[in-house]
CSV table of C-alpha atoms in Angstrom, one decimal:
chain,number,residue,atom,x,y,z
A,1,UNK,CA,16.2,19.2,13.6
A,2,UNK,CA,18.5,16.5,12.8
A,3,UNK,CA,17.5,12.9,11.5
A,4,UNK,CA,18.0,9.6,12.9
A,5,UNK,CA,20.7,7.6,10.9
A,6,UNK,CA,19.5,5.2,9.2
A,7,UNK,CA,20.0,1.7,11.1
A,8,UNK,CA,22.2,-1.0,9.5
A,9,UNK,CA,21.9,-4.7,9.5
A,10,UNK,CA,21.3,-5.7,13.1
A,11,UNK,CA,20.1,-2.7,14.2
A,12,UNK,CA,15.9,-4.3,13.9
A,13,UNK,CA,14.5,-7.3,13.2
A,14,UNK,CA,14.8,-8.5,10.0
A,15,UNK,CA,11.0,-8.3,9.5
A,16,UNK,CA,11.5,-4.5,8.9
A,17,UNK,CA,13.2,-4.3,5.8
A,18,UNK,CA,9.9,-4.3,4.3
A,19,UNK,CA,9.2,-0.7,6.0
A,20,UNK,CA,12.5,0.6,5.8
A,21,UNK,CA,13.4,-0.2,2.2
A,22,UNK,CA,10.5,2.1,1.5
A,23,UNK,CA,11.9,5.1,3.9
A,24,UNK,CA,15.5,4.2,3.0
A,25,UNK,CA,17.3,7.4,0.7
A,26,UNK,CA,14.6,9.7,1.7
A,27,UNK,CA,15.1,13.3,3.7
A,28,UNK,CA,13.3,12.3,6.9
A,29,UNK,CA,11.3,15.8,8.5
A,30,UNK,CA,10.4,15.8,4.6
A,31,UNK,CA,9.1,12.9,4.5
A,32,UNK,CA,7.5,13.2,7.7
A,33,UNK,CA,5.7,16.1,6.7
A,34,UNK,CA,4.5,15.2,3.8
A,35,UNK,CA,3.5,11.8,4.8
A,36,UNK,CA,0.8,14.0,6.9
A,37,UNK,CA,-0.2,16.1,3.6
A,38,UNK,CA,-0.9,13.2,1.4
A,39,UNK,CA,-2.7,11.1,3.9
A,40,UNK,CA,-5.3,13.8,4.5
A,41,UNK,CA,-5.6,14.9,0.6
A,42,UNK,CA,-6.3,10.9,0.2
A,43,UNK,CA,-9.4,11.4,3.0
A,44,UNK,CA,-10.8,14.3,2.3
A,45,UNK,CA,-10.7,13.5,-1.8
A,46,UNK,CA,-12.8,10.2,-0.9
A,47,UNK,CA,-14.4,11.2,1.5
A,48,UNK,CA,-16.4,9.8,4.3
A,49,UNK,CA,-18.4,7.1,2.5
A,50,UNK,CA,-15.1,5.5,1.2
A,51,UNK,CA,-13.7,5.7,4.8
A,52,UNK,CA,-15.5,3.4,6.3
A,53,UNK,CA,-15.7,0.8,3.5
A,54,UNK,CA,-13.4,-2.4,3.5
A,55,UNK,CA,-11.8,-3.1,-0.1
A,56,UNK,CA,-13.3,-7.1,0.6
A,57,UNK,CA,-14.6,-9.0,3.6
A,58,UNK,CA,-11.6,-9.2,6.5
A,59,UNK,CA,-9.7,-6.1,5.6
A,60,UNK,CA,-9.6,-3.1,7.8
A,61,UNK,CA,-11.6,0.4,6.2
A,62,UNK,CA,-9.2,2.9,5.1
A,63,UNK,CA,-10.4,4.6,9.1
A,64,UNK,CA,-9.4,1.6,10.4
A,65,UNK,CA,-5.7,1.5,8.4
A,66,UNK,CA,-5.4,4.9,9.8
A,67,UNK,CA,-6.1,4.4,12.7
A,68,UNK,CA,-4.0,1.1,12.9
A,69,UNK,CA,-1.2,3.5,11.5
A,70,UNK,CA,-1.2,5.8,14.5
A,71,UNK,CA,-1.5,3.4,16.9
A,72,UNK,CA,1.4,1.7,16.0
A,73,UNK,CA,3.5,4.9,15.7
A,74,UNK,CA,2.4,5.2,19.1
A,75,UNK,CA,4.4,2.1,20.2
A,76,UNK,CA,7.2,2.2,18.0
A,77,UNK,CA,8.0,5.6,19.8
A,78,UNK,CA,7.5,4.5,23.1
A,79,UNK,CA,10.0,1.4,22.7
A,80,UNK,CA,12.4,4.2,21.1
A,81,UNK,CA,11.7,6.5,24.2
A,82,UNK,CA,12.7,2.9,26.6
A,83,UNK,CA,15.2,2.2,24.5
A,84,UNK,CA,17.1,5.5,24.6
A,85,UNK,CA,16.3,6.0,28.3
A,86,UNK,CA,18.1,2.5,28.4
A,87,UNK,CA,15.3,0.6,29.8
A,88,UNK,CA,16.6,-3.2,29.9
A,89,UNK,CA,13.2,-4.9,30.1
A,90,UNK,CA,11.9,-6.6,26.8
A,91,UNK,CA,9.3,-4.7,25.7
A,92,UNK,CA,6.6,-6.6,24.6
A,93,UNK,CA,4.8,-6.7,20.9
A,94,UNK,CA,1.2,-5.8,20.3
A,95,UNK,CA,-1.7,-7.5,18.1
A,96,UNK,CA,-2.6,-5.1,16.3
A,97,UNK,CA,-6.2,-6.7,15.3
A,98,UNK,CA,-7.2,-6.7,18.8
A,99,UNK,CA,-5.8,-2.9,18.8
A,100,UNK,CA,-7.7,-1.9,15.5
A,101,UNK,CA,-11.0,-4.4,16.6
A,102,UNK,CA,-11.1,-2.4,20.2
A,103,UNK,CA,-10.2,1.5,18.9
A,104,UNK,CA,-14.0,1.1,17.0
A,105,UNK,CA,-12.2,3.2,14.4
A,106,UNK,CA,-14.9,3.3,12.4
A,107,UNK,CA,-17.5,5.1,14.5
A,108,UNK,CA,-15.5,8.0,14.7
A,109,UNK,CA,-15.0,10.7,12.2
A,110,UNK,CA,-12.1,11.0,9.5
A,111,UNK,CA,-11.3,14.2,10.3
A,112,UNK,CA,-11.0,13.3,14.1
A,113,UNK,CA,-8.5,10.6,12.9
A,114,UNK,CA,-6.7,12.7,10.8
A,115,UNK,CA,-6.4,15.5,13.4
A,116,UNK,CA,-5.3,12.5,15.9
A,117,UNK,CA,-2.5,11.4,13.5
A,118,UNK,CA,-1.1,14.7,12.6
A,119,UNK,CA,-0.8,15.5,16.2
A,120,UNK,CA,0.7,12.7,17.0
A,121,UNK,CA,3.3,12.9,14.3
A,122,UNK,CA,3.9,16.5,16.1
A,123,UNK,CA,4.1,14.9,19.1
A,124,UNK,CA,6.8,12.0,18.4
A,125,UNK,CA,8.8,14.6,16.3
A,126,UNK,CA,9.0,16.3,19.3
A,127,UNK,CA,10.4,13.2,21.8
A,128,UNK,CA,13.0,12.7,18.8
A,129,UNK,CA,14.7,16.2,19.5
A,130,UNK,CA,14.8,15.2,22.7
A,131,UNK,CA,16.8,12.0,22.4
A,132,UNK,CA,20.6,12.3,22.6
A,133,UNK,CA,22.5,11.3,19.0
A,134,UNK,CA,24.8,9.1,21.0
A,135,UNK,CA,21.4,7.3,22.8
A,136,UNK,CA,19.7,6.1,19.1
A,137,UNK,CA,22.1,4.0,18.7
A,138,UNK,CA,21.6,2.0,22.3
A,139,UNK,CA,20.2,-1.3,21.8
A,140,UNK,CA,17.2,-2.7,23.3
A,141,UNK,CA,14.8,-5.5,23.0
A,142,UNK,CA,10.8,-5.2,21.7
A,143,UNK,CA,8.8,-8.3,21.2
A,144,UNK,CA,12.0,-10.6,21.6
A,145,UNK,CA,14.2,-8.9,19.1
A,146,UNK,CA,16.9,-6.1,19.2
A,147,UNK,CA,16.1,-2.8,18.6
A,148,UNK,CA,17.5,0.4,18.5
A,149,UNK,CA,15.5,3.9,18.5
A,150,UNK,CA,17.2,5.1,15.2
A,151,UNK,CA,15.6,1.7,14.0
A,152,UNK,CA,12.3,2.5,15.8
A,153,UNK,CA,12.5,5.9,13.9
A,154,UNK,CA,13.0,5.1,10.6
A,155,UNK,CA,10.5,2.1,10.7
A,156,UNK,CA,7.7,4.9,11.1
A,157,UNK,CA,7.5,6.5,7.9
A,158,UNK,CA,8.4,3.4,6.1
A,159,UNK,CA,5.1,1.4,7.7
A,160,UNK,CA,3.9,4.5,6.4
A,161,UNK,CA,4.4,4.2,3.2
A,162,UNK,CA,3.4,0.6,3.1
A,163,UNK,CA,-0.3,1.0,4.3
A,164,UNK,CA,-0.5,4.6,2.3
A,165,UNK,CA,0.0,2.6,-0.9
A,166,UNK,CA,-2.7,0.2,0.0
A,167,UNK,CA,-4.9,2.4,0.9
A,168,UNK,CA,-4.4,4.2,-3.0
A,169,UNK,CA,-4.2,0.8,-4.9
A,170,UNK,CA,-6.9,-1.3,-3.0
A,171,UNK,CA,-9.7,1.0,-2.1
């Protein structure tokens, strides 16, 4: 399977260099991959207890951080699907407390969550062979800024990161 390039300057909005710079230099099915691997030796070394428990008052459980994960690989692949399909509407952004605060993460079951999140990951690895190379570069616009699906892509495992290393230094 071949990777998305890695988007330049321009390519996202600026707000992403957060979750890129922590993809950025890394082999991406790799990653991917292993992304899966460490999230559900974090779980199931916790445990179920830990799960559900908020590191203070107003932060999302480590379910809830999962869960707030997928979902949002959810719509970062269908504004790369748009995008490469060359859909010309804005697509809109997502608050993703409302998302996390109506999922009810927490009265499911880890391992339901992980199961949903590795499949998913399946899933979007899947749409990405079908994208043409020439077609993630196309640019598009999500929640009023330009976007491409390379961008979309590569933004993914990079949010990744970002939440993964909360979840080991906070909780």
């Amino acid at each position: 399977m071949r990777a998305p390039v890695f988007p330049a300057p321009g390519d996202y909005n600026p707000y992403f260099e957060t979750y890129l710079s922590l993809a950025k230099g890394k082999e991406y099915v790799p990653l991917i991959n292993e992304q899966v691997k460490q999230i559900q030796n974090l779980f199931e070394k916790k445990g179920e207890a830990w799960a559900q428990k908020a590191y203070e008052a107003g932060k999302w459980s480590p379910k809830e951080v999962l869960g707030h994960i997928t979902d949002t690989e959810r719509v970062m692949a269908y504004r790369a699907l748009c995008v490469a399909r060359g859909e010309q509407t804005s697509l809109p952004g997502f608050d993703q407390d409302l998302y996390v605060q109506h999922a009810r993460f927490n009265d499911l079951e880890a391992k339901d969550l992980l199961s949903d999140f590795k499949i998913h990951r399946i899933a979007w690895l899947s749409l990405l062979r079908t994208i043409p190379e020439d077609c993630m570069s196309q640019k598009g616009m999500a929640n009023g800024h330009v976007i491409t699906p390379s961008a979309l892509f590569w933004i993914i495992p990079g949010h990744f990161e970002h939440h993964f290393q909360i979840l080991k230094e906070r909780y």
